[in-house]
Coordinates of C-alpha atoms in Angstrom, one line a residue:
Chain A
X798 CA -3.1 -7.8 -7.3
X799 CA -6.4 -6.1 -7.8
X800 CA -9.6 -8.2 -7.8
X801 CA -13.2 -7.4 -8.3
X802 CA -15.6 -9.2 -6.0
X803 CA -19.2 -9.5 -7.3
X804 CA -22.1 -10.0 -5.0
X805 CA -24.5 -12.0 -7.2
X806 CA -28.1 -11.1 -7.2
X807 CA -30.9 -13.3 -5.7
X808 CA -34.6 -13.2 -6.0
X809 CA -34.7 -11.1 -2.8
X810 CA -32.2 -8.5 -4.0
X811 CA -34.0 -8.3 -7.4
X812 CA -37.2 -7.4 -5.5
X813 CA -35.4 -4.5 -3.9
X814 CA -36.8 -5.5 -0.5
X815 CA -37.5 -2.8 2.1
X816 CA -35.2 -3.2 5.1
X817 CA -36.6 -5.8 7.6
X818 CA -35.2 -6.7 11.0
X819 CA -33.0 -9.4 9.5
X820 CA -31.6 -7.0 7.0
X821 CA -30.7 -4.4 9.7
X822 CA -28.7 -7.1 11.4
X823 CA -27.1 -8.1 8.0
X824 CA -26.2 -4.4 7.3
X825 CA -24.6 -4.2 10.7
X826 CA -22.5 -7.3 10.1
X827 CA -21.6 -6.1 6.6
X828 CA -20.6 -2.7 8.0
X829 CA -18.3 -4.4 10.4
X830 CA -16.8 -6.6 7.7
X831 CA -16.2 -3.5 5.5
X832 CA -14.5 -1.8 8.4
X833 CA -12.2 -4.8 8.7
X834 CA -11.4 -4.7 5.0
X835 CA -10.6 -1.0 5.2
X836 CA -8.5 -1.3 8.4
X837 CA -6.5 -4.1 6.7
X838 CA -5.8 -1.9 3.7
X839 CA -7.6 -4.3 1.4
X840 CA -10.7 -2.5 0.3
X841 CA -10.2 0.2 -2.4
X842 CA -13.7 0.6 -3.7
X843 CA -17.2 -0.9 -3.5
X844 CA -20.9 -0.2 -3.8
X845 CA -24.3 -1.7 -4.1
X846 CA -26.5 -1.7 -7.3
X847 CA -30.2 -1.3 -7.6
X848 CA -32.2 -4.3 -8.9
X849 CA -32.1 -5.0 -12.6
X850 CA -35.6 -3.5 -13.0
X851 CA -33.8 -0.2 -12.9
X852 CA -31.3 -1.3 -15.5
X853 CA -31.1 -1.4 -19.3
X854 CA -29.2 -3.6 -21.7
X855 CA -28.0 -2.6 -25.1
X856 CA -27.8 -5.6 -27.5
X857 CA -25.3 -5.4 -30.4
X858 CA -25.7 -7.3 -33.6
X859 CA -23.7 -5.9 -36.5
X860 CA -24.8 -2.3 -37.0
X861 CA -28.0 -2.7 -35.0
X862 CA -28.4 -1.5 -31.3
X863 CA -31.4 -2.7 -29.4
X864 CA -32.2 -1.3 -26.0
X865 CA -33.8 -3.9 -23.6
X866 CA -35.4 -2.6 -20.4
X867 CA -34.9 -4.6 -17.1
X868 CA -35.8 -6.6 -15.1
X869 CA -33.7 -9.4 -16.6
X870 CA -34.6 -13.1 -16.1
X871 CA -31.4 -15.0 -15.3
X872 CA -31.2 -13.7 -11.7
X873 CA -28.2 -15.8 -10.7
X874 CA -26.1 -14.2 -13.4
X875 CA -26.9 -10.7 -12.3
X876 CA -24.8 -8.5 -10.1
X877 CA -26.2 -6.8 -7.0
X878 CA -23.0 -5.1 -5.8
X879 CA -19.2 -5.2 -6.0
X880 CA -15.9 -4.5 -4.2
X881 CA -12.5 -3.8 -5.5
X882 CA -9.9 -5.3 -3.3
X883 CA -6.1 -5.1 -3.4
X884 CA -4.7 -8.4 -2.1
X885 CA -1.4 -10.3 -2.4
X886 CA -2.9 -13.3 -4.2
X887 CA -6.1 -15.2 -4.9
X888 CA -5.7 -17.2 -1.7
X889 CA -5.9 -14.0 0.3
X890 CA -9.0 -12.8 -1.6
X891 CA -10.7 -16.2 -1.0
X892 CA -9.8 -16.0 2.7
X893 CA -11.4 -12.5 3.0
X894 CA -14.4 -13.5 0.9
X895 CA -15.1 -16.5 3.2
X896 CA -15.3 -14.3 6.3
X897 CA -17.9 -12.0 4.6
X898 CA -21.3 -12.3 6.2
X899 CA -23.9 -13.8 3.9
X900 CA -24.9 -10.7 2.0
X901 CA -28.4 -12.0 1.3
X902 CA -31.3 -13.4 3.4
X903 CA -31.1 -16.7 1.6
X904 CA -28.4 -18.7 -0.2
X905 CA -26.1 -16.4 -2.2
X906 CA -22.8 -16.2 -4.0
X907 CA -19.7 -14.1 -4.3
X908 CA -17.5 -14.2 -7.4
X909 CA -13.8 -13.1 -7.4
X910 CA -12.3 -12.0 -10.7
X911 CA -8.7 -10.7 -10.9
X912 CA -8.0 -7.6 -13.1
X913 CA -5.6 -8.0 -16.0
X914 CA -2.1 -6.8 -15.3
X915 CA 0.8 -6.3 -17.7
X916 CA 2.7 -9.3 -16.2
X917 CA -0.1 -11.6 -17.2
X918 CA 1.0 -11.4 -20.8
X919 CA 4.5 -12.4 -19.7
X920 CA 7.1 -13.0 -22.4
X921 CA 4.5 -12.9 -25.1
X922 CA 4.7 -9.1 -24.8
X923 CA 7.6 -8.0 -26.9
X924 CA 8.5 -4.3 -26.6
X925 CA 6.9 -3.8 -30.0
X926 CA 3.6 -5.3 -28.9
X927 CA 3.7 -3.3 -25.6
X928 CA 4.3 -0.2 -27.6
X929 CA 1.4 -0.9 -30.0
X930 CA -0.7 -1.5 -26.9
X931 CA 0.4 1.9 -25.5
X932 CA -0.4 3.7 -28.8
X933 CA -3.8 2.1 -28.8
X934 CA -4.4 3.3 -25.2
X935 CA -3.3 6.7 -26.2
X936 CA -5.9 6.8 -28.9
X937 CA -8.5 5.5 -26.5
X938 CA -7.5 8.3 -24.1
X939 CA -8.2 10.8 -26.8
X940 CA -4.8 12.3 -26.8
Chain B
X1315 CA 7.6 -26.0 6.2
X1316 CA 7.9 -28.4 3.3
X1317 CA 7.0 -27.2 -0.2
X1318 CA 4.4 -30.0 -0.6
X1319 CA 2.5 -28.7 2.3
X1320 CA 2.3 -25.2 0.8
X1321 CA 1.0 -26.7 -2.5
X1322 CA -1.8 -28.5 -0.7
X1323 CA -5.0 -26.4 -1.2
X1324 CA -6.2 -26.8 2.4
X1325 CA -2.8 -25.7 3.7
X1326 CA -2.7 -22.8 1.3
X1327 CA -6.1 -21.7 2.5
X1328 CA -4.9 -21.9 6.1
X1329 CA -1.8 -20.0 5.2
X1330 CA -3.8 -17.2 3.6
X1331 CA -6.0 -16.9 6.7
X1332 CA -2.8 -16.8 8.8
X1333 CA -1.3 -14.1 6.7
X1334 CA -4.3 -11.9 7.3
X1335 CA -4.0 -12.4 11.0
X1336 CA -0.2 -12.5 11.3
X1337 CA 0.6 -8.8 12.0
X1338 CA -2.1 -8.5 14.6
X1339 CA -1.1 -11.8 16.2
X1340 CA 2.5 -10.7 16.5
X1341 CA 1.4 -7.4 17.9
X1342 CA -0.6 -9.1 20.6
X1343 CA 2.2 -11.5 21.4
X1344 CA 4.9 -8.8 21.4
X1345 CA 2.9 -6.8 23.9
X1346 CA 2.6 -9.9 26.1
X1347 CA 6.2 -11.1 25.9
X1348 CA 8.0 -7.7 25.2
X1349 CA 10.1 -9.7 22.8
X1350 CA 9.6 -9.5 19.0
X1351 CA 11.6 -12.6 18.2
X1352 CA 9.6 -14.7 20.7
X1353 CA 6.4 -13.2 19.3
X1354 CA 7.3 -14.2 15.8
X1355 CA 8.2 -17.7 16.9
X1356 CA 5.0 -18.1 18.8
X1357 CA 3.0 -16.9 15.8
X1358 CA 4.8 -19.5 13.7
X1359 CA 4.0 -22.2 16.2
X1360 CA 0.4 -21.2 16.2
X1361 CA 0.4 -21.6 12.4
X1362 CA 1.8 -25.1 12.7
X1363 CA -0.9 -26.0 15.2
X1364 CA -3.6 -24.6 12.9
X1365 CA -2.1 -26.6 10.0
X1366 CA -2.7 -29.8 12.1
X1367 CA -6.1 -28.8 13.6
X1368 CA -8.0 -26.9 11.0
X1369 CA -8.0 -29.6 8.3
X1370 CA -10.0 -31.7 10.8
X1371 CA -12.1 -29.0 12.5
X1372 CA -12.4 -26.5 9.7
X1373 CA -11.3 -22.9 9.9
X1374 CA -12.8 -21.4 13.1
X1375 CA -15.2 -18.5 13.0
X1376 CA -12.7 -16.2 14.6
X1377 CA -9.4 -17.4 13.3
X1378 CA -7.5 -14.5 14.9
X1379 CA -8.8 -15.3 18.3
X1380 CA -8.1 -19.0 17.8
X1381 CA -4.5 -18.4 16.8
X1382 CA -3.9 -16.0 19.6
X1383 CA -5.2 -18.5 22.2
X1384 CA -3.0 -21.2 20.7
X1385 CA 0.1 -19.0 20.8
X1386 CA -0.7 -17.9 24.3
X1387 CA -1.0 -21.6 25.5
X1388 CA 2.4 -22.2 23.9
X1389 CA 3.8 -19.2 25.7
X1390 CA 2.5 -20.4 29.0
X1391 CA 3.9 -24.0 28.4
X1392 CA 7.3 -22.5 27.5
X1393 CA 7.4 -20.3 30.5
X1394 CA 6.3 -23.1 32.8
X1395 CA 9.1 -25.2 31.3
X1396 CA 11.6 -22.6 32.3
X1397 CA 9.9 -21.9 35.6
X1398 CA 12.4 -23.9 37.6
X1399 CA 15.2 -21.6 36.6
X1400 CA 14.1 -18.4 38.1
X1401 CA 11.4 -17.4 40.5
X1402 CA 10.6 -14.3 38.4
X1403 CA 9.6 -16.4 35.4
X1404 CA 7.6 -18.7 37.7
X1405 CA 5.7 -15.6 38.7
X1406 CA 5.0 -14.6 35.2
X1407 CA 3.7 -18.1 34.5
X1408 CA 1.4 -17.9 37.5
X1409 CA 0.2 -14.5 36.5
X1410 CA -0.6 -15.7 32.9
X1411 CA -2.2 -18.8 34.2
X1412 CA -4.3 -17.1 36.8
X1413 CA -5.8 -14.8 34.2
X1414 CA -9.5 -15.8 34.1
X1415 CA -11.1 -17.1 31.0
X1416 CA -8.2 -18.4 29.0
X1417 CA -10.6 -19.6 26.4
X1418 CA -11.1 -18.4 22.8
X1419 CA -14.1 -16.3 23.9
X1420 CA -11.9 -14.2 26.2
X1421 CA -9.2 -13.7 23.7
X1422 CA -11.9 -12.9 21.1
X1423 CA -13.3 -10.2 23.3
X1424 CA -9.8 -8.8 23.8
X1425 CA -9.2 -9.0 20.1
X1426 CA -12.5 -7.1 19.4
X1427 CA -10.3 -4.1 19.2
X1428 CA -12.1 -1.7 16.9
X1429 CA -9.4 0.9 17.4
X1430 CA -6.7 -1.5 16.1
X1431 CA -4.5 -0.3 18.9
X1432 CA -2.4 -3.5 19.0
X1433 CA -1.5 -3.4 15.3
X1434 CA -0.9 0.3 15.5
X1435 CA 1.4 -0.3 18.6
X1436 CA 3.4 -2.7 16.5
X1437 CA 3.8 -0.3 13.6
X1438 CA 4.9 2.5 16.0
X1439 CA 7.4 0.1 17.6
X1440 CA 8.8 -1.0 14.2
X1441 CA 9.2 2.7 13.2
X1442 CA 10.7 3.8 16.5
X1443 CA 13.4 6.5 16.3
X1444 CA 15.8 4.4 18.3
X1445 CA 16.1 2.1 15.3
X1446 CA 18.4 3.1 12.5
X1447 CA 16.6 4.6 9.5
X1448 CA 17.1 1.8 6.9
X1449 CA 16.4 -0.8 9.5
X1450 CA 12.9 0.7 10.3
X1451 CA 11.7 0.0 6.8
X1452 CA 13.0 -3.6 6.8
X1453 CA 11.5 -4.3 10.2
X1454 CA 8.2 -2.8 9.2
X1455 CA 8.0 -4.9 6.0
X1456 CA 8.9 -8.0 8.0
X1457 CA 6.5 -7.6 11.0
X1458 CA 3.6 -5.7 9.5
X1459 CA 3.9 -6.5 5.8
X1460 CA 4.7 -10.1 6.5
X1461 CA 7.5 -10.1 3.8
X1462 CA 10.2 -12.7 4.1
X1463 CA 13.8 -11.6 4.6
X1464 CA 14.4 -12.9 1.0
X1465 CA 11.6 -10.8 -0.3
X1466 CA 12.8 -7.7 1.5
X1467 CA 16.3 -8.3 0.2
X1468 CA 15.1 -8.6 -3.3
X1469 CA 13.0 -5.4 -2.9
X1470 CA 15.9 -3.4 -1.7
X1471 CA 18.4 -5.0 -4.1
X1472 CA 20.3 -6.1 -1.1
X1473 CA 21.4 -9.6 0.1
X1474 CA 19.6 -11.7 2.7
X1475 CA 22.5 -11.6 5.2
X1476 CA 22.5 -7.8 5.2
X1477 CA 18.7 -7.5 5.6
X1478 CA 18.7 -10.2 8.3
X1479 CA 21.5 -8.4 10.2
X1480 CA 19.6 -5.1 9.9
X1481 CA 16.4 -6.7 11.3
X1482 CA 18.3 -8.3 14.2
X1483 CA 19.9 -5.0 15.1
X1484 CA 16.5 -3.3 14.9
X1485 CA 15.0 -5.9 17.3
X1486 CA 18.0 -5.5 19.7
X1487 CA 17.5 -1.7 19.6
X1488 CA 13.8 -2.1 20.5
X1489 CA 14.7 -4.5 23.4
X1490 CA 17.5 -2.4 24.7
X1491 CA 15.4 0.8 24.7
X1492 CA 12.5 -1.1 26.3
X1493 CA 10.1 0.2 23.6
X1494 CA 6.5 -0.5 24.5
X1495 CA 4.3 -1.9 21.8
X1496 CA 1.8 0.8 22.3
X1497 CA 0.4 3.8 20.5
X1498 CA 2.2 6.8 22.1
X1499 CA -0.1 9.4 23.7
X1500 CA -0.2 13.1 24.1
X1501 CA 2.7 15.2 22.9
X1502 CA 4.8 12.2 21.9
X1503 CA 2.2 11.0 19.4
X1504 CA 3.0 13.6 16.7
X1505 CA 6.7 13.1 16.8
X1506 CA 6.4 9.3 16.7
X1507 CA 3.7 9.5 14.0
X1508 CA 6.1 11.6 11.9
X1509 CA 8.6 8.7 12.1
X1510 CA 5.9 6.2 11.0
X1511 CA 4.9 8.3 8.0
X1512 CA 8.5 8.8 7.1
X1513 CA 9.1 5.0 7.0
X1514 CA 6.0 4.4 4.9
X1515 CA 7.0 7.1 2.4
X1516 CA 10.6 5.8 2.3
X1517 CA 9.3 2.4 1.4
X1518 CA 7.0 3.9 -1.3
X1519 CA 9.8 6.0 -2.8
X1520 CA 12.2 3.1 -2.9
X1521 CA 9.6 1.4 -5.1
X1522 CA 8.6 4.5 -7.0
X1523 CA 11.9 6.0 -7.8
X1524 CA 14.3 3.1 -7.4
X1525 CA 17.6 4.8 -6.4
X1526 CA 19.7 2.0 -7.8
X1527 CA 19.5 -0.9 -10.2
X1528 CA 18.3 -1.7 -13.6
X1529 CA 14.6 -1.3 -13.1
X1530 CA 13.0 2.1 -12.8
X1531 CA 10.1 1.2 -10.5
X1532 CA 9.5 -1.7 -8.1
X1533 CA 5.7 -1.9 -7.8
X1534 CA 5.7 -4.5 -4.9
X1535 CA 7.3 -2.0 -2.6
X1536 CA 4.8 0.7 -3.7
X1537 CA 2.0 -1.8 -3.0
X1538 CA 3.3 -2.5 0.5
X1539 CA 3.6 1.2 1.3
X1540 CA 0.1 1.8 -0.1
X1541 CA -1.3 -1.0 2.1
X1542 CA 0.5 0.5 5.2
X1543 CA -0.9 3.9 4.4
X1544 CA -4.4 2.5 4.0
X1545 CA -4.1 0.6 7.3
X1546 CA -3.0 3.8 9.1
X1547 CA -5.8 5.8 7.5
X1548 CA -8.3 3.2 8.6
X1549 CA -7.0 3.1 12.1
X1550 CA -6.2 6.8 12.6
X1551 CA -8.9 8.5 10.5
X1552 CA -8.7 11.7 12.5
X1553 CA -5.0 12.4 11.7
X1554 CA -4.8 14.8 8.8
X1555 CA -1.2 14.0 7.9
X1556 CA -1.9 10.3 7.7
X1557 CA -4.6 11.2 5.2
X1558 CA -2.2 13.5 3.5
X1559 CA 0.4 10.7 3.1
X1560 CA -2.3 8.3 1.9
X1561 CA -3.4 10.9 -0.7
X1562 CA 0.2 11.3 -1.8
X1563 CA 1.0 7.7 -2.3
X1564 CA -2.3 6.9 -4.0
X1565 CA -1.9 9.7 -6.5
X1566 CA 1.8 9.0 -7.2
X1567 CA 1.0 5.3 -7.6
X1568 CA -1.7 6.1 -10.1
X1569 CA 1.2 6.9 -12.5
X1570 CA 3.2 3.7 -12.0
X1571 CA 2.2 2.1 -15.3
X1572 CA 2.9 5.3 -17.2
X1573 CA 6.2 6.1 -15.6
X1574 CA 8.2 3.5 -17.5
X1575 CA 8.0 3.2 -21.3
X1576 CA 7.5 -0.1 -23.1
X1577 CA 11.3 -0.6 -23.1
X1578 CA 11.6 0.2 -19.4
X1579 CA 12.8 3.7 -20.0
X1580 CA 11.9 6.6 -17.7
X1581 CA 9.0 8.7 -19.0
X1582 CA 8.9 12.2 -17.4
X1583 CA 5.5 13.4 -16.0
X1584 CA 4.8 15.9 -18.8
X1585 CA 5.3 13.2 -21.5
X1586 CA 3.4 10.4 -19.8
X1587 CA 0.4 8.9 -21.4
X1588 CA -2.3 10.1 -19.1
X1589 CA -4.8 7.5 -20.3
X1590 CA -2.6 5.0 -18.4
X1591 CA -3.0 6.8 -15.1
X1592 CA -5.1 4.8 -12.7
X1593 CA -8.3 6.8 -12.2
X1594 CA -9.4 4.7 -9.2
X1595 CA -6.3 5.6 -7.3
X1596 CA -6.5 9.3 -8.3
X1597 CA -10.1 9.4 -7.0
X1598 CA -9.0 7.7 -3.7
X1599 CA -6.2 10.2 -3.4
X1600 CA -8.4 13.2 -4.0
X1601 CA -10.9 11.9 -1.4
X1602 CA -8.1 11.4 1.2
X1603 CA -6.8 14.9 0.4
X1604 CA -10.2 16.5 0.8
X1605 CA -10.6 14.7 4.2
X1606 CA -7.2 16.0 5.3
X1607 CA -8.3 19.5 4.3
X1608 CA -11.6 19.1 6.2
X1609 CA -9.6 18.3 9.3
X1610 CA -7.6 21.5 9.0
X1611 CA -4.5 19.7 7.6
X1612 CA -4.3 21.3 4.1
X1613 CA -0.9 22.9 4.9
X1614 CA 0.8 19.7 6.3
X1615 CA 3.9 18.7 4.3
X1616 CA 2.3 15.4 3.0
X1617 CA -1.0 17.1 2.2
X1618 CA 0.8 19.8 0.3
X1619 CA 2.8 17.3 -1.7
X1620 CA -0.5 15.4 -2.3
X1621 CA -2.1 18.6 -3.5
X1622 CA 0.8 19.1 -5.9
X1623 CA 0.3 15.5 -7.2
X1624 CA -3.4 16.2 -7.5
X1625 CA -2.7 19.2 -9.7
X1626 CA -1.0 17.0 -12.3
X1627 CA -3.8 14.4 -11.9
X1628 CA -6.4 17.0 -12.7
X1629 CA -4.8 18.2 -15.9
X1630 CA -6.1 16.2 -18.9
X1631 CA -2.9 17.0 -20.8
X1632 CA 0.5 18.3 -19.9
X1633 CA -0.4 21.6 -21.5
X1634 CA -3.4 22.0 -19.2
X1635 CA -1.2 21.8 -16.1
X1636 CA -1.9 24.7 -13.7
X1637 CA 1.8 25.6 -13.1
X1638 CA 1.0 28.9 -11.4
X1639 CA -1.0 26.9 -8.7
X1640 CA 1.8 24.4 -8.5
X1641 CA 4.4 27.2 -8.0
X1642 CA 2.2 28.7 -5.3
X1643 CA 1.9 25.3 -3.5
X1644 CA 5.7 24.9 -3.6
X1645 CA 6.0 28.3 -2.1
X1646 CA 3.9 27.1 0.8
X1647 CA 5.7 23.8 1.0
X1648 CA 9.0 25.7 1.2
X1649 CA 7.7 27.5 4.2
X1650 CA 6.5 24.4 6.2
X1651 CA 9.2 22.0 5.1
X1652 CA 12.3 24.1 4.1
X1653 CA 14.8 22.0 2.2
X1654 CA 17.1 22.4 -0.8
X1655 CA 15.2 19.6 -2.6
X1656 CA 11.9 21.4 -2.2
X1657 CA 13.6 24.6 -3.4
X1658 CA 14.8 22.7 -6.5
X1659 CA 11.3 21.5 -7.3
X1660 CA 10.0 25.0 -6.6
X1661 CA 12.5 26.3 -9.2
X1662 CA 11.2 23.8 -11.7
X1663 CA 7.5 24.8 -11.0
X1664 CA 8.4 28.5 -11.4
X1665 CA 10.3 27.8 -14.6
X1666 CA 7.1 26.1 -16.0
X1667 CA 4.8 28.9 -14.7
X1668 CA 7.0 32.0 -15.4
X1669 CA 9.8 30.9 -17.8
X1670 CA 13.2 29.2 -17.6
X1671 CA 14.9 32.4 -16.3
X1672 CA 12.7 32.3 -13.2
X1673 CA 13.8 28.7 -12.7
X1674 CA 17.5 29.6 -13.2
X1675 CA 17.3 32.5 -10.6
X1676 CA 15.8 30.2 -8.0
X1677 CA 18.2 27.3 -8.7
X1678 CA 21.2 29.6 -8.5
X1679 CA 20.2 30.5 -5.0
X1680 CA 20.6 26.9 -3.8
X1681 CA 23.4 25.8 -6.0
X1682 CA 25.9 25.7 -3.1
X1683 CA 23.7 23.7 -0.7
X1684 CA 25.7 20.8 0.6
X1685 CA 22.7 18.5 0.5
X1686 CA 22.6 18.9 -3.3
X1687 CA 26.3 18.4 -4.1
X1688 CA 25.9 15.0 -5.6
X1689 CA 22.2 15.3 -6.4
X1690 CA 21.5 14.4 -10.0
X1691 CA 18.2 16.2 -10.3
X1692 CA 20.0 19.6 -9.7
X1693 CA 22.1 19.6 -12.8
X1694 CA 19.3 17.9 -14.7
X1695 CA 16.9 20.8 -13.8
X1696 CA 19.4 23.4 -14.6
X1697 CA 20.2 21.7 -17.9
X1698 CA 16.5 21.8 -18.7
X1699 CA 16.2 25.5 -17.9
X1700 CA 19.3 26.3 -20.0
X1701 CA 18.0 24.2 -22.9
X1702 CA 14.7 26.0 -22.8
X1703 CA 16.5 29.4 -22.6
X1704 CA 18.3 28.4 -25.8
X1705 CA 21.7 28.0 -24.1
X1706 CA 22.3 24.5 -25.5
X1707 CA 26.0 24.2 -25.0
X1708 CA 25.7 25.0 -21.3
X1709 CA 22.7 22.7 -21.1
X1710 CA 24.6 19.7 -22.4
X1711 CA 27.4 20.0 -19.8
X1712 CA 24.6 20.0 -17.1
X1713 CA 22.9 16.9 -18.5
X1714 CA 26.2 15.1 -18.7
X1715 CA 27.0 16.0 -15.1
X1716 CA 23.6 14.8 -14.0
X1717 CA 24.1 11.5 -15.9
X1718 CA 27.4 11.0 -14.1
X1719 CA 25.7 11.4 -10.7
X1720 CA 22.6 9.2 -11.4
X1721 CA 22.6 5.7 -9.8
X1722 CA 19.7 4.5 -11.9
X1723 CA 20.6 3.1 -15.3
X1724 CA 17.3 4.0 -16.9
X1725 CA 17.5 7.6 -15.6
X1726 CA 21.1 7.8 -16.8
X1727 CA 20.0 6.8 -20.3
X1728 CA 17.4 9.4 -20.3
X1729 CA 19.8 12.2 -19.2
X1730 CA 22.4 11.1 -21.8
X1731 CA 19.7 11.3 -24.4
X1732 CA 18.9 14.8 -23.4
X1733 CA 22.6 15.7 -23.5
X1734 CA 22.9 14.3 -27.1
X1735 CA 19.8 16.3 -28.1
X1736 CA 21.6 19.5 -27.2
X1737 CA 24.0 19.1 -30.1
X1738 CA 21.2 19.1 -32.6

């Protein structure tokens, strides 16, 4: 199964701190962890994101579209980086996440979210529904 | 282990940690004992110890080192127990015992193995040419993938007894030949690596183009093969053909969801809904292919096949496929990996690039190859060329012949459908 692992933002990550001694150490530990993930065939993608001060939000309400410039307030709900892992189950994802070095100088959080897969819909997906889904995807794909 | 224990969340967490460490643990133990069975037993015993200790002490910082130390202590106890029987074993016990620093720290240092040599050594042993072909895949899935015999049997649509016997024979072959659990060096490396890559690709293909049974694809086997290819690429990043194989399986796997229609029927490449292709896997495949090329490996058999797959991945619709480039890549592949199957695919590519007559000319040249005598894709391709050349009656006979040869029910339906379409 494929999961996305979010590194949640903290006040430090939102400041976009310049690298300090501590962080060099953290980067090293993170580099080692990433290497482990790659060598175990688990990591398929991942990257870090700039603070929300560099971001924008587009708010929808009916026909209106409002652009809101960052930074955004609710720091703990922001994302500072992500991985995409391929694991056998959530237990394995959790086991890997627990051995991740703390990605931030202070307290921080990772969040693991599985991708939707066709099996998730189980028997609720009749061939007709699956076909409609496929037609929809075809339209989305612009073909 | 009792089912209740598995359901317990603490035990499940411990099991998950164990699964991550299992292959490397077995690799280390197999190297120590030169006995795969014993290594598997010791690993299992280490898990049982962890299931007792970790709920009290918490999961250690370096669980791999902890498990290895626990298994090693078990090994020494066992050897000591037997020590009275033969002097030789007593010596082994003393040797093991006299090794300084039996603590976790020492094992930890030994495990700090950035090259991953131990795990690689296990993979090379499981794919050793002394083992029968079909047993290499089963043993690799068992030892490296950590699949149970039941899971492997289900994956290969076989029964547990057959797979268990296959694995036992494979282990005996390893023991009899005195296979070292090490990465071969020098000239031997390339030949042995070829065998490893072949096993990984065989596992992938068994999942991707199920040769038998009711279901067209078996994604769990593809996922296992992808993981193996990714591990190999992580541990041997300087080997272009490893990257070529990785590129090939990533790009092929990107089409898994599009390959079977909603009713489970086979959907040929040119008719697949490209919006369902997994762009993340395509990107990964293209990166791996570029790295293989940068290492001078663009003309390796796997890299060439990956380049072919990448051509399809690049085309936004079937009409945009660069068939002339595909035909040229098949010409090169035919040079480095001459085989009637490659020639058949080359014929298909040429028919798409230069017309059905070009395909028929090439396919006629290989029609008598013994390897293709019962090979359904041969009459299927010829049927397609004839159909496109307007020779519908001849095409139908070819599609029917192909359907009779196919072992996959879904593929058979597809071919019979094409035969029926010839009458219209």
